[in-house]
PDB file of C-alpha atoms in Angstrom:
ATOM      1  CA  UNK A   1      -9.048  43.588-143.201  1.00 55.00           C
ATOM      2  CA  UNK A   2      -6.267  41.654-144.893  1.00 61.00           C
ATOM      3  CA  UNK A   3      -4.273  41.803-141.670  1.00 78.00           C
ATOM      4  CA  UNK A   4      -7.255  40.532-139.658  1.00 79.00           C
ATOM      5  CA  UNK A   5      -7.739  37.609-142.053  1.00 79.00           C
ATOM      6  CA  UNK A   6      -4.039  36.748-141.743  1.00 81.00           C
ATOM      7  CA  UNK A   7      -4.355  36.683-137.952  1.00 82.00           C
ATOM      8  CA  UNK A   8      -7.410  34.401-138.151  1.00 79.00           C
ATOM      9  CA  UNK A   9      -5.590  32.055-140.538  1.00 82.00           C
ATOM     10  CA  UNK A  10      -2.557  32.043-138.251  1.00 84.00           C
ATOM     11  CA  UNK A  11      -4.668  31.191-135.215  1.00 85.00           C
ATOM     12  CA  UNK A  12      -6.349  28.379-137.132  1.00 85.00           C
ATOM     13  CA  UNK A  13      -2.955  27.014-138.213  1.00 86.00           C
ATOM     14  CA  UNK A  14      -1.676  27.101-134.621  1.00 85.00           C
ATOM     15  CA  UNK A  15      -4.766  25.224-133.401  1.00 86.00           C
ATOM     16  CA  UNK A  16      -4.260  22.584-136.090  1.00 85.00           C
ATOM     17  CA  UNK A  17      -0.590  22.188-135.161  1.00 86.00           C
ATOM     18  CA  UNK A  18      -1.599  21.846-131.509  1.00 83.00           C
ATOM     19  CA  UNK A  19      -4.054  19.070-132.385  1.00 82.00           C
ATOM     20  CA  UNK A  20      -1.457  17.247-134.470  1.00 82.00           C
ATOM     21  CA  UNK A  21       1.180  17.580-131.753  1.00 80.00           C
ATOM     22  CA  UNK A  22      -1.226  16.314-129.098  1.00 81.00           C
ATOM     23  CA  UNK A  23      -2.135  13.336-131.282  1.00 81.00           C
ATOM     24  CA  UNK A  24       1.550  12.533-131.814  1.00 73.00           C
ATOM     25  CA  UNK A  25       2.130  12.764-128.064  1.00 74.00           C
ATOM     26  CA  UNK A  26      -0.760  10.385-127.360  1.00 77.00           C
ATOM     27  CA  UNK A  27       0.558   7.885-129.914  1.00 75.00           C
ATOM     28  CA  UNK A  28       4.075   8.107-128.481  1.00 72.00           C
ATOM     29  CA  UNK A  29       2.710   7.615-124.945  1.00 74.00           C
ATOM     30  CA  UNK A  30       0.763   4.524-125.991  1.00 77.00           C
ATOM     31  CA  UNK A  31       3.819   3.075-127.741  1.00 74.00           C
ATOM     32  CA  UNK A  32       5.979   3.896-124.730  1.00 73.00           C
ATOM     33  CA  UNK A  33       3.659   2.100-122.308  1.00 76.00           C
ATOM     34  CA  UNK A  34       3.654  -0.999-124.492  1.00 76.00           C
ATOM     35  CA  UNK A  35       7.417  -0.899-124.988  1.00 75.00           C
ATOM     36  CA  UNK A  36       8.012  -0.299-121.273  1.00 75.00           C
ATOM     37  CA  UNK A  37       6.100  -3.440-120.335  1.00 77.00           C
ATOM     38  CA  UNK A  38       8.253  -5.495-122.700  1.00 76.00           C
ATOM     39  CA  UNK A  39      11.558  -3.969-121.570  1.00 72.00           C
ATOM     40  CA  UNK A  40      10.812  -4.259-117.854  1.00 74.00           C
ATOM     41  CA  UNK A  41       9.097  -7.623-118.221  1.00 76.00           C
ATOM     42  CA  UNK A  42      12.095  -9.319-119.845  1.00 76.00           C
ATOM     43  CA  UNK A  43      14.735  -8.022-117.420  1.00 74.00           C
ATOM     44  CA  UNK A  44      13.957 -10.534-114.617  1.00 80.00           C
ATOM     45  CA  UNK A  45      14.313 -13.367-117.141  1.00 76.00           C
ATOM     46  CA  UNK A  46      17.591 -11.948-118.465  1.00 76.00           C
ATOM     47  CA  UNK A  47      18.999 -11.534-114.951  1.00 77.00           C
ATOM     48  CA  UNK A  48      17.850 -15.019-113.910  1.00 77.00           C
ATOM     49  CA  UNK A  49      19.608 -16.589-116.894  1.00 78.00           C
ATOM     50  CA  UNK A  50      22.822 -14.796-115.918  1.00 74.00           C
ATOM     51  CA  UNK A  51      22.404 -15.901-112.307  1.00 76.00           C
ATOM     52  CA  UNK A  52      21.986 -19.507-113.420  1.00 75.00           C
ATOM     53  CA  UNK A  53      25.075 -19.201-115.627  1.00 77.00           C
ATOM     54  CA  UNK A  54      27.078 -17.988-112.632  1.00 74.00           C
ATOM     55  CA  UNK A  55      25.914 -20.932-110.528  1.00 73.00           C
ATOM     56  CA  UNK A  56      26.725 -23.354-113.332  1.00 72.00           C
ATOM     57  CA  UNK A  57      30.138 -21.800-113.872  1.00 69.00           C
ATOM     58  CA  UNK A  58      30.882 -22.219-110.175  1.00 67.00           C
ATOM     59  CA  UNK A  59      29.889 -25.890-110.341  1.00 66.00           C
ATOM     60  CA  UNK A  60      32.096 -26.511-113.371  1.00 65.00           C
ATOM     61  CA  UNK A  61      35.083 -24.833-111.743  1.00 64.00           C
ATOM     62  CA  UNK A  62      37.659 -23.947-114.399  1.00 65.00           C
ATOM     63  CA  UNK A  63      35.428 -22.458-117.094  1.00 66.00           C
ATOM     64  CA  UNK A  64      36.633 -22.810-120.671  1.00 76.00           C
ATOM     65  CA  UNK A  65      34.213 -21.996-123.464  1.00 80.00           C
ATOM     66  CA  UNK A  66      34.538 -20.394-126.930  1.00 84.00           C
ATOM     67  CA  UNK A  67      32.244 -17.526-125.874  1.00 86.00           C
ATOM     68  CA  UNK A  68      34.610 -16.706-123.002  1.00 80.00           C
ATOM     69  CA  UNK A  69      37.679 -16.638-125.248  1.00 81.00           C
ATOM     70  CA  UNK A  70      39.952 -13.679-124.643  1.00 82.00           C
ATOM     71  CA  UNK A  71      42.222 -13.287-127.685  1.00 82.00           C
ATOM     72  CA  UNK A  72      45.946 -13.478-127.022  1.00 79.00           C
ATOM     73  CA  UNK A  73      48.955 -12.608-129.128  1.00 74.00           C
ATOM     74  CA  UNK A  74      48.600 -15.799-131.151  1.00 76.00           C
ATOM     75  CA  UNK A  75      44.971 -15.409-132.226  1.00 76.00           C
ATOM     76  CA  UNK A  76      44.350 -11.653-132.017  1.00 87.00           C
ATOM     77  CA  UNK A  77      42.946 -10.148-135.225  1.00 93.00           C
ATOM     78  CA  UNK A  78      42.756  -6.511-134.051  1.00 94.00           C
ATOM     79  CA  UNK A  79      39.259  -6.409-135.542  1.00 97.00           C
ATOM     80  CA  UNK A  80      36.063  -5.814-133.582  1.00 97.00           C
ATOM     81  CA  UNK A  81      32.355  -5.784-134.433  1.00 98.00           C
ATOM     82  CA  UNK A  82      30.248  -2.812-133.350  1.00 98.00           C
ATOM     83  CA  UNK A  83      26.450  -2.648-133.496  1.00 98.00           C
ATOM     84  CA  UNK A  84      24.917   0.842-133.274  1.00 98.00           C
ATOM     85  CA  UNK A  85      21.192   1.051-132.471  1.00 98.00           C
ATOM     86  CA  UNK A  86      19.415   4.259-133.549  1.00 97.00           C
ATOM     87  CA  UNK A  87      15.875   5.184-134.598  1.00 94.00           C
ATOM     88  CA  UNK A  88      14.208   5.305-138.000  1.00 91.00           C
ATOM     89  CA  UNK A  89      12.646   8.717-137.408  1.00 83.00           C
ATOM     90  CA  UNK A  90      13.604  12.055-135.932  1.00 81.00           C
ATOM     91  CA  UNK A  91      11.690  14.192-133.410  1.00 73.00           C
ATOM     92  CA  UNK A  92      13.278  12.158-130.611  1.00 79.00           C
ATOM     93  CA  UNK A  93      15.179  14.898-128.829  1.00 83.00           C
ATOM     94  CA  UNK A  94      18.802  14.068-128.074  1.00 92.00           C
ATOM     95  CA  UNK A  95      18.244  10.315-128.427  1.00 94.00           C
ATOM     96  CA  UNK A  96      20.144   9.686-131.668  1.00 96.00           C
ATOM     97  CA  UNK A  97      22.737  12.374-131.014  1.00 95.00           C
ATOM     98  CA  UNK A  98      23.658  10.896-127.624  1.00 97.00           C
ATOM     99  CA  UNK A  99      24.054   7.374-129.023  1.00 97.00           C
ATOM    100  CA  UNK A 100      26.156   8.581-131.962  1.00 97.00           C
ATOM    101  CA  UNK A 101      28.403  10.700-129.715  1.00 98.00           C
ATOM    102  CA  UNK A 102      29.066   7.702-127.462  1.00 98.00           C
ATOM    103  CA  UNK A 103      29.751   5.645-130.589  1.00 98.00           C
ATOM    104  CA  UNK A 104      32.249   8.169-131.956  1.00 98.00           C
ATOM    105  CA  UNK A 105      34.159   8.280-128.665  1.00 98.00           C
ATOM    106  CA  UNK A 106      34.382   4.484-128.670  1.00 98.00           C
ATOM    107  CA  UNK A 107      35.421   4.289-132.342  1.00 98.00           C
ATOM    108  CA  UNK A 108      38.180   6.882-131.896  1.00 97.00           C
ATOM    109  CA  UNK A 109      39.546   5.030-128.860  1.00 97.00           C
ATOM    110  CA  UNK A 110      39.551   1.678-130.666  1.00 97.00           C
ATOM    111  CA  UNK A 111      41.126   3.041-133.838  1.00 97.00           C
ATOM    112  CA  UNK A 112      43.785   4.800-131.771  1.00 97.00           C
ATOM    113  CA  UNK A 113      44.595   1.365-130.317  1.00 95.00           C
ATOM    114  CA  UNK A 114      45.112   0.021-133.844  1.00 95.00           C
ATOM    115  CA  UNK A 115      41.834  -1.882-134.194  1.00 96.00           C
ATOM    116  CA  UNK A 116      39.651  -2.156-137.296  1.00 97.00           C
ATOM    117  CA  UNK A 117      35.881  -1.910-136.872  1.00 97.00           C
ATOM    118  CA  UNK A 118      33.168  -3.875-138.644  1.00 98.00           C
ATOM    119  CA  UNK A 119      30.127  -1.637-138.358  1.00 98.00           C
ATOM    120  CA  UNK A 120      26.559  -2.912-137.992  1.00 98.00           C
ATOM    121  CA  UNK A 121      23.904  -0.179-137.867  1.00 98.00           C
ATOM    122  CA  UNK A 122      20.226  -0.461-136.923  1.00 97.00           C
ATOM    123  CA  UNK A 123      17.946   2.473-137.784  1.00 95.00           C
ATOM    124  CA  UNK A 124      17.810   4.935-140.674  1.00 95.00           C
ATOM    125  CA  UNK A 125      19.233   7.818-138.624  1.00 96.00           C
ATOM    126  CA  UNK A 126      22.419   5.924-137.857  1.00 96.00           C
ATOM    127  CA  UNK A 127      22.730   4.673-141.432  1.00 97.00           C
ATOM    128  CA  UNK A 128      22.357   8.217-142.805  1.00 96.00           C
ATOM    129  CA  UNK A 129      24.917   9.530-140.321  1.00 97.00           C
ATOM    130  CA  UNK A 130      27.619   6.992-141.170  1.00 97.00           C
ATOM    131  CA  UNK A 131      26.943   7.334-144.903  1.00 96.00           C
ATOM    132  CA  UNK A 132      27.497  11.080-144.506  1.00 96.00           C
ATOM    133  CA  UNK A 133      30.724  10.330-142.618  1.00 94.00           C
ATOM    134  CA  UNK A 134      31.712   8.048-145.534  1.00 95.00           C
ATOM    135  CA  UNK A 135      32.269   5.176-143.132  1.00 95.00           C
ATOM    136  CA  UNK A 136      31.698   1.679-144.489  1.00 96.00           C
ATOM    137  CA  UNK A 137      28.734  -0.227-142.983  1.00 97.00           C
ATOM    138  CA  UNK A 138      29.060  -4.008-143.049  1.00 97.00           C
ATOM    139  CA  UNK A 139      25.364  -4.663-142.400  1.00 97.00           C
ATOM    140  CA  UNK A 140      22.315  -2.386-142.290  1.00 96.00           C
ATOM    141  CA  UNK A 141      19.560  -3.559-139.953  1.00 94.00           C
ATOM    142  CA  UNK A 142      15.944  -2.436-140.007  1.00 88.00           C
ATOM    143  CA  UNK A 143      14.909  -0.907-136.683  1.00 82.00           C
ATOM    144  CA  UNK A 144      11.443  -1.937-135.470  1.00 82.00           C
ATOM    145  CA  UNK A 145       9.046  -0.363-132.981  1.00 77.00           C
ATOM    146  CA  UNK A 146       8.511  -3.819-131.490  1.00 84.00           C
ATOM    147  CA  UNK A 147      11.744  -5.838-131.803  1.00 89.00           C
ATOM    148  CA  UNK A 148      11.215  -9.562-132.354  1.00 91.00           C
ATOM    149  CA  UNK A 149      13.403 -12.102-130.602  1.00 93.00           C
ATOM    150  CA  UNK A 150      13.645 -14.232-133.762  1.00 93.00           C
ATOM    151  CA  UNK A 151      15.191 -11.320-135.690  1.00 93.00           C
ATOM    152  CA  UNK A 152      17.614 -10.473-132.888  1.00 95.00           C
ATOM    153  CA  UNK A 153      18.500 -14.155-132.506  1.00 96.00           C
ATOM    154  CA  UNK A 154      19.694 -14.322-136.120  1.00 96.00           C
ATOM    155  CA  UNK A 155      21.925 -11.314-135.538  1.00 97.00           C
ATOM    156  CA  UNK A 156      23.239 -12.830-132.296  1.00 97.00           C
ATOM    157  CA  UNK A 157      24.026 -16.078-134.123  1.00 97.00           C
ATOM    158  CA  UNK A 158      26.039 -14.060-136.648  1.00 97.00           C
ATOM    159  CA  UNK A 159      28.033 -12.401-133.855  1.00 98.00           C
ATOM    160  CA  UNK A 160      28.590 -15.739-132.096  1.00 97.00           C
ATOM    161  CA  UNK A 161      29.783 -17.343-135.337  1.00 97.00           C
ATOM    162  CA  UNK A 162      32.234 -14.548-136.103  1.00 97.00           C
ATOM    163  CA  UNK A 163      33.573 -14.464-132.544  1.00 96.00           C
ATOM    164  CA  UNK A 164      33.998 -18.225-132.097  1.00 94.00           C
ATOM    165  CA  UNK A 165      35.674 -18.539-135.519  1.00 94.00           C
ATOM    166  CA  UNK A 166      38.149 -15.809-134.456  1.00 92.00           C
ATOM    167  CA  UNK A 167      37.079 -13.372-137.189  1.00 96.00           C
ATOM    168  CA  UNK A 168      36.718 -10.652-134.540  1.00 96.00           C
ATOM    169  CA  UNK A 169      38.276 -10.202-131.107  1.00 96.00           C
ATOM    170  CA  UNK A 170      35.135  -8.782-129.499  1.00 96.00           C
ATOM    171  CA  UNK A 171      31.579  -7.616-130.157  1.00 97.00           C
ATOM    172  CA  UNK A 172      30.141  -4.373-128.762  1.00 98.00           C
ATOM    173  CA  UNK A 173      26.737  -2.654-128.820  1.00 97.00           C
ATOM    174  CA  UNK A 174      26.185   1.123-128.719  1.00 98.00           C
ATOM    175  CA  UNK A 175      22.658   1.901-127.561  1.00 97.00           C
ATOM    176  CA  UNK A 176      20.520   3.939-125.169  1.00 96.00           C
ATOM    177  CA  UNK A 177      20.252   2.032-121.902  1.00 92.00           C
ATOM    178  CA  UNK A 178      16.810   2.463-120.318  1.00 88.00           C
ATOM    179  CA  UNK A 179      17.290   2.847-116.561  1.00 86.00           C
ATOM    180  CA  UNK A 180      14.005   4.544-115.653  1.00 83.00           C
ATOM    181  CA  UNK A 181      11.462   6.882-117.225  1.00 82.00           C
ATOM    182  CA  UNK A 182      13.594   9.801-116.073  1.00 85.00           C
ATOM    183  CA  UNK A 183      17.046   8.357-116.763  1.00 88.00           C
ATOM    184  CA  UNK A 184      18.411   6.907-119.999  1.00 92.00           C
ATOM    185  CA  UNK A 185      22.122   6.624-120.694  1.00 94.00           C
ATOM    186  CA  UNK A 186      23.936   6.202-124.004  1.00 97.00           C
ATOM    187  CA  UNK A 187      26.623   3.581-123.568  1.00 96.00           C
ATOM    188  CA  UNK A 188      28.697   0.949-125.357  1.00 97.00           C
ATOM    189  CA  UNK A 189      28.271  -2.549-123.937  1.00 94.00           C
ATOM    190  CA  UNK A 190      30.628  -5.479-124.502  1.00 94.00           C
ATOM    191  CA  UNK A 191      28.533  -8.386-125.752  1.00 93.00           C
ATOM    192  CA  UNK A 192      31.393 -10.809-126.451  1.00 93.00           C
ATOM    193  CA  UNK A 193      33.455 -12.144-124.845  1.00 90.00           C
ATOM    194  CA  UNK A 194      31.020 -12.710-121.991  1.00 82.00           C
ATOM    195  CA  UNK A 195      32.576 -10.668-119.210  1.00 63.00           C
ATOM    196  CA  UNK A 196      33.025 -11.688-115.611  1.00 55.00           C
ATOM    197  CA  UNK A 197      31.811 -15.300-115.788  1.00 55.00           C
ATOM    198  CA  UNK A 198      35.223 -16.807-115.087  1.00 51.00           C
ATOM    199  CA  UNK A 199      35.887 -14.379-112.228  1.00 52.00           C
ATOM    200  CA  UNK A 200      32.445 -14.971-110.729  1.00 48.00           C
ATOM    201  CA  UNK A 201      32.920 -18.714-111.114  1.00 48.00           C
ATOM    202  CA  UNK A 202      36.177 -18.538-109.171  1.00 51.00           C
ATOM    203  CA  UNK A 203      34.519 -16.521-106.400  1.00 47.00           C
ATOM    204  CA  UNK A 204      31.502 -18.816-106.158  1.00 44.00           C
ATOM    205  CA  UNK A 205      33.778 -21.852-106.365  1.00 50.00           C
ATOM    206  CA  UNK A 206      35.604 -20.692-103.249  1.00 53.00           C
ATOM    207  CA  UNK A 207      32.272 -20.209-101.479  1.00 46.00           C
ATOM    208  CA  UNK A 208      31.183 -23.725-102.455  1.00 48.00           C
ATOM    209  CA  UNK A 209      34.498 -25.154-101.229  1.00 54.00           C
ATOM    210  CA  UNK A 210      33.988 -23.418 -97.892  1.00 50.00           C
ATOM    211  CA  UNK A 211      30.472 -24.841 -97.705  1.00 44.00           C
ATOM    212  CA  UNK A 212      31.759 -28.355 -98.317  1.00 50.00           C
ATOM    213  CA  UNK A 213      34.466 -28.029 -95.677  1.00 55.00           C
ATOM    214  CA  UNK A 214      31.896 -26.729 -93.190  1.00 48.00           C
ATOM    215  CA  UNK A 215      29.612 -29.641 -93.987  1.00 48.00           C
ATOM    216  CA  UNK A 216      32.460 -32.108 -93.438  1.00 55.00           C
ATOM    217  CA  UNK A 217      33.133 -30.547 -90.039  1.00 55.00           C
ATOM    218  CA  UNK A 218      29.485 -30.751 -89.049  1.00 49.00           C
ATOM    219  CA  UNK A 219      28.856 -27.052 -89.384  1.00 47.00           C
ATOM    220  CA  UNK A 220      25.660 -27.671 -91.351  1.00 50.00           C
ATOM    221  CA  UNK A 221      23.961 -28.486 -88.051  1.00 48.00           C
ATOM    222  CA  UNK A 222      23.613 -24.723 -87.770  1.00 44.00           C
ATOM    223  CA  UNK A 223      20.489 -24.899 -89.944  1.00 47.00           C
ATOM    224  CA  UNK A 224      18.836 -27.314 -87.543  1.00 46.00           C
ATOM    225  CA  UNK A 225      19.704 -24.999 -84.661  1.00 46.00           C
ATOM    226  CA  UNK A 226      18.141 -22.029 -86.434  1.00 49.00           C
ATOM    227  CA  UNK A 227      21.394 -20.166 -87.089  1.00 44.00           C
ATOM    228  CA  UNK A 228      20.554 -19.707 -90.782  1.00 47.00           C
ATOM    229  CA  UNK A 229      17.202 -18.135 -89.922  1.00 48.00           C
ATOM    230  CA  UNK A 230      18.989 -15.738 -87.570  1.00 41.00           C
ATOM    231  CA  UNK A 231      21.485 -14.855 -90.316  1.00 41.00           C
ATOM    232  CA  UNK A 232      18.680 -14.190 -92.777  1.00 46.00           C
ATOM    233  CA  UNK A 233      16.838 -11.995 -90.266  1.00 48.00           C
ATOM    234  CA  UNK A 234      20.054  -9.978 -89.864  1.00 44.00           C
ATOM    235  CA  UNK A 235      20.192  -9.433 -93.630  1.00 49.00           C
ATOM    236  CA  UNK A 236      23.067 -11.866 -94.238  1.00 46.00           C
ATOM    237  CA  UNK A 237      23.099 -13.812 -97.519  1.00 48.00           C
ATOM    238  CA  UNK A 238      23.014 -17.606 -97.221  1.00 46.00           C
ATOM    239  CA  UNK A 239      24.561 -19.468-100.161  1.00 54.00           C
ATOM    240  CA  UNK A 240      22.630 -22.371-101.689  1.00 58.00           C
ATOM    241  CA  UNK A 241      24.225 -25.410-103.320  1.00 62.00           C
ATOM    242  CA  UNK A 242      22.449 -26.785-106.404  1.00 63.00           C
ATOM    243  CA  UNK A 243      22.439 -30.158-108.125  1.00 68.00           C
ATOM    244  CA  UNK A 244      22.110 -29.935-111.912  1.00 66.00           C
ATOM    245  CA  UNK A 245      20.701 -32.483-114.325  1.00 70.00           C
ATOM    246  CA  UNK A 246      21.953 -32.845-116.977  1.00 72.00           C
ATOM    247  CA  UNK A 247      25.449 -31.899-115.861  1.00 69.00           C
ATOM    248  CA  UNK A 248      26.522 -28.329-115.251  1.00 67.00           C
ATOM    249  CA  UNK A 249      28.876 -28.279-118.247  1.00 74.00           C
ATOM    250  CA  UNK A 250      26.141 -29.467-120.644  1.00 79.00           C
ATOM    251  CA  UNK A 251      23.760 -26.819-119.341  1.00 79.00           C
ATOM    252  CA  UNK A 252      26.474 -24.191-119.609  1.00 79.00           C
ATOM    253  CA  UNK A 253      26.950 -25.040-123.296  1.00 82.00           C
ATOM    254  CA  UNK A 254      23.249 -24.271-123.814  1.00 85.00           C
ATOM    255  CA  UNK A 255      22.968 -21.241-121.548  1.00 85.00           C
ATOM    256  CA  UNK A 256      26.012 -19.227-122.625  1.00 89.00           C
ATOM    257  CA  UNK A 257      24.672 -18.691-126.187  1.00 92.00           C
ATOM    258  CA  UNK A 258      21.251 -17.951-124.677  1.00 91.00           C
ATOM    259  CA  UNK A 259      22.874 -15.337-122.430  1.00 90.00           C
ATOM    260  CA  UNK A 260      24.292 -13.580-125.494  1.00 93.00           C
ATOM    261  CA  UNK A 261      20.931 -13.644-127.276  1.00 94.00           C
ATOM    262  CA  UNK A 262      18.908 -12.371-124.303  1.00 91.00           C
ATOM    263  CA  UNK A 263      21.455  -9.627-123.590  1.00 90.00           C
ATOM    264  CA  UNK A 264      21.311  -8.444-127.211  1.00 95.00           C
ATOM    265  CA  UNK A 265      17.511  -8.583-127.239  1.00 93.00           C
ATOM    266  CA  UNK A 266      17.438  -6.520-124.036  1.00 91.00           C
ATOM    267  CA  UNK A 267      19.548  -3.793-125.668  1.00 94.00           C
ATOM    268  CA  UNK A 268      17.019  -3.517-128.517  1.00 95.00           C
ATOM    269  CA  UNK A 269      14.117  -3.328-126.042  1.00 92.00           C
ATOM    270  CA  UNK A 270      15.901  -0.702-123.934  1.00 91.00           C
ATOM    271  CA  UNK A 271      16.750   1.328-127.034  1.00 92.00           C
ATOM    272  CA  UNK A 272      13.156   1.254-128.300  1.00 90.00           C
ATOM    273  CA  UNK A 273      11.750   2.233-124.904  1.00 89.00           C
ATOM    274  CA  UNK A 274      14.269   5.072-124.561  1.00 88.00           C
ATOM    275  CA  UNK A 275      13.290   6.335-128.016  1.00 88.00           C
ATOM    276  CA  UNK A 276       9.610   6.522-127.052  1.00 81.00           C
ATOM    277  CA  UNK A 277      10.511   8.319-123.806  1.00 83.00           C
ATOM    278  CA  UNK A 278      12.447  10.901-125.834  1.00 81.00           C
ATOM    279  CA  UNK A 279       9.378  11.544-127.994  1.00 71.00           C
TER     280      UNK A 279
END
């Protein structure tokens, strides 16, 4: 009889665990759907800001800006800032482990190159891990289920200040990049200096110069003859020349910091969405 009672109690316990697990799954699914809408919804805005920055950089020509500074021998500090985004709670599969492994690979490579690392950590799991490793954390950041732009903006301002004042040579973010519901990838992204703007500006500048020379030669009559429509129907990309007001350089001064802030905010949204997928 005692054995029978034990079996009944065990079955009851299993049913209770099943109910709890199902409830947790439903909560995680609801949070994931909400987080997914935010992560996917902000990406077009983030990409459009970057596209506008590229167009502005092309209009300016030779782009020189503090956020594009690449430290040389004279102003190199051999110090970098690294933000690691993890979760507050466990039961998230390989989510935290993948991010921390990618972080360790990056840290070892940077330290082997003689660089010092100022560590910023978001999430209790990451904080506990680096405390266990006895690695100094410069700033501990509270991870939120629904990241707020205002909170991320303050952190971005801190990174911008440290980079433009030459306290650090670069700023990087280790996080879980949300690609799709089936694919998430732990990676380390370079936040500062803003990469590729100068190169893209040079490329677009050449395209604009070609456009102007074609216009001077009367080649723009091709639009009136329908040549552009034919090119578009064949899948060819037609470049567009923009006029900016106020000037391109003034807009660039506003948009480059915004690019940093939106990129950082997107990493937090991707990380949160990836965490809910893992649950």
